[in-house]
XYZ file of C-alpha atoms in Angstrom:
121
model
C -14.991 -63.684 -26.314
C -18.478 -62.740 -27.458
C -17.031 -60.939 -30.477
C -14.982 -63.999 -31.400
C -18.013 -66.230 -30.991
C -19.941 -63.894 -33.301
C -17.218 -64.389 -35.900
C -17.593 -68.167 -35.785
C -14.945 -69.072 -33.227
C -17.291 -71.511 -31.513
C -17.586 -73.594 -34.675
C -13.795 -73.657 -34.957
C -13.484 -74.592 -31.272
C -16.060 -77.372 -31.666
C -14.136 -78.739 -34.639
C -10.874 -78.721 -32.701
C -12.371 -80.322 -29.593
C -14.321 -83.000 -31.432
C -17.092 -84.843 -29.622
C -17.568 -87.819 -27.362
C -16.688 -88.703 -23.792
C -14.342 -91.604 -24.414
C -10.790 -91.628 -23.066
C -9.207 -90.511 -26.340
C -11.850 -87.799 -26.758
C -11.012 -86.394 -23.325
C -7.276 -86.494 -23.996
C -7.983 -84.584 -27.217
C -9.941 -81.934 -25.313
C -7.104 -81.591 -22.785
C -4.487 -81.394 -25.549
C -6.396 -78.673 -27.398
C -6.750 -76.785 -24.115
C -3.008 -77.120 -23.490
C -2.194 -75.870 -26.973
C -4.575 -72.948 -26.560
C -3.074 -72.033 -23.189
C 0.393 -71.905 -24.702
C -0.731 -69.840 -27.679
C -2.969 -67.249 -25.997
C -2.759 -67.870 -22.187
C -4.766 -70.282 -20.070
C -7.731 -68.099 -19.083
C -8.610 -66.797 -22.564
C -8.083 -70.306 -23.954
C -10.559 -71.733 -21.451
C -13.094 -69.014 -22.171
C -12.741 -69.515 -25.928
C -13.258 -73.278 -25.682
C -15.667 -73.612 -22.750
C -18.986 -73.394 -24.599
C -17.855 -75.824 -27.272
C -16.508 -78.340 -24.756
C -19.847 -79.823 -23.758
C -20.521 -82.023 -20.748
C -19.021 -82.261 -17.304
C -16.223 -84.722 -18.157
C -15.205 -82.678 -21.195
C -15.126 -79.464 -19.139
C -12.968 -81.217 -16.546
C -10.588 -82.360 -19.303
C -10.484 -78.805 -20.684
C -9.611 -77.456 -17.235
C -6.827 -80.014 -16.962
C -5.508 -79.014 -20.369
C -5.452 -75.261 -19.895
C -3.987 -75.473 -16.399
C -1.451 -78.283 -16.718
C -0.654 -77.407 -20.315
C 0.286 -73.888 -19.329
C 3.424 -75.294 -17.693
C 5.193 -75.474 -21.060
C 5.648 -71.802 -21.888
C 6.152 -69.029 -19.353
C 3.522 -66.735 -20.861
C 0.792 -69.384 -20.770
C -0.175 -68.448 -17.225
C 0.001 -65.191 -15.320
C 0.762 -67.195 -12.173
C 3.941 -68.530 -13.791
C 5.130 -65.031 -14.602
C 4.423 -63.848 -11.060
C 6.253 -66.821 -9.525
C 9.213 -66.294 -11.831
C 9.480 -62.646 -10.828
C 9.263 -63.519 -7.138
C 11.957 -66.186 -7.477
C 14.162 -63.735 -9.397
C 13.838 -61.241 -6.525
C 14.903 -63.974 -4.113
C 17.975 -64.717 -6.219
C 16.734 -68.015 -7.657
C 17.608 -68.243 -11.346
C 15.438 -70.374 -13.590
C 16.148 -70.477 -17.305
C 13.063 -70.118 -19.492
C 14.581 -72.740 -21.813
C 14.980 -75.146 -18.909
C 11.433 -74.389 -17.796
C 10.061 -75.079 -21.283
C 12.123 -78.264 -21.667
C 10.867 -79.603 -18.337
C 7.311 -78.666 -19.337
C 7.579 -80.456 -22.675
C 8.562 -83.619 -20.840
C 6.237 -83.390 -17.844
C 3.041 -81.975 -19.341
C 2.200 -84.959 -21.573
C 3.004 -87.285 -18.685
C 0.568 -85.371 -16.463
C -2.164 -84.509 -18.978
C -2.958 -88.004 -20.193
C -3.744 -89.602 -16.802
C -5.465 -86.450 -15.543
C -7.687 -86.266 -18.629
C -8.510 -89.943 -18.249
C -9.512 -89.298 -14.656
C -11.881 -86.623 -15.959
C -13.949 -89.451 -17.426
C -14.860 -90.321 -13.839
C -16.360 -86.843 -13.323
């Protein structure tokens, strides 16, 4: 992460996250976190965006985004991959397409109210 920051990643992250602590600002932070989690995984996404996030409410919204948002794609969280493998061993079949479809429906429904609650932090 330090190498990426040295290359200007923090300025890019700050531009993506915007500024402010209003409800729409926090939803934006959560949405960027969710997108980052699905592109590079939730932990690296959090680490890449953390310093640019800012205050307590914005960090809470970022945590919501990278953790709830990672429910869209299976590779967005190591925990998802581990659970999937365990379920497979137990004979429970879950389609990755079904998982992603459910995530695309549920994640926005969960992220918006959770990010708004972050404004109370």
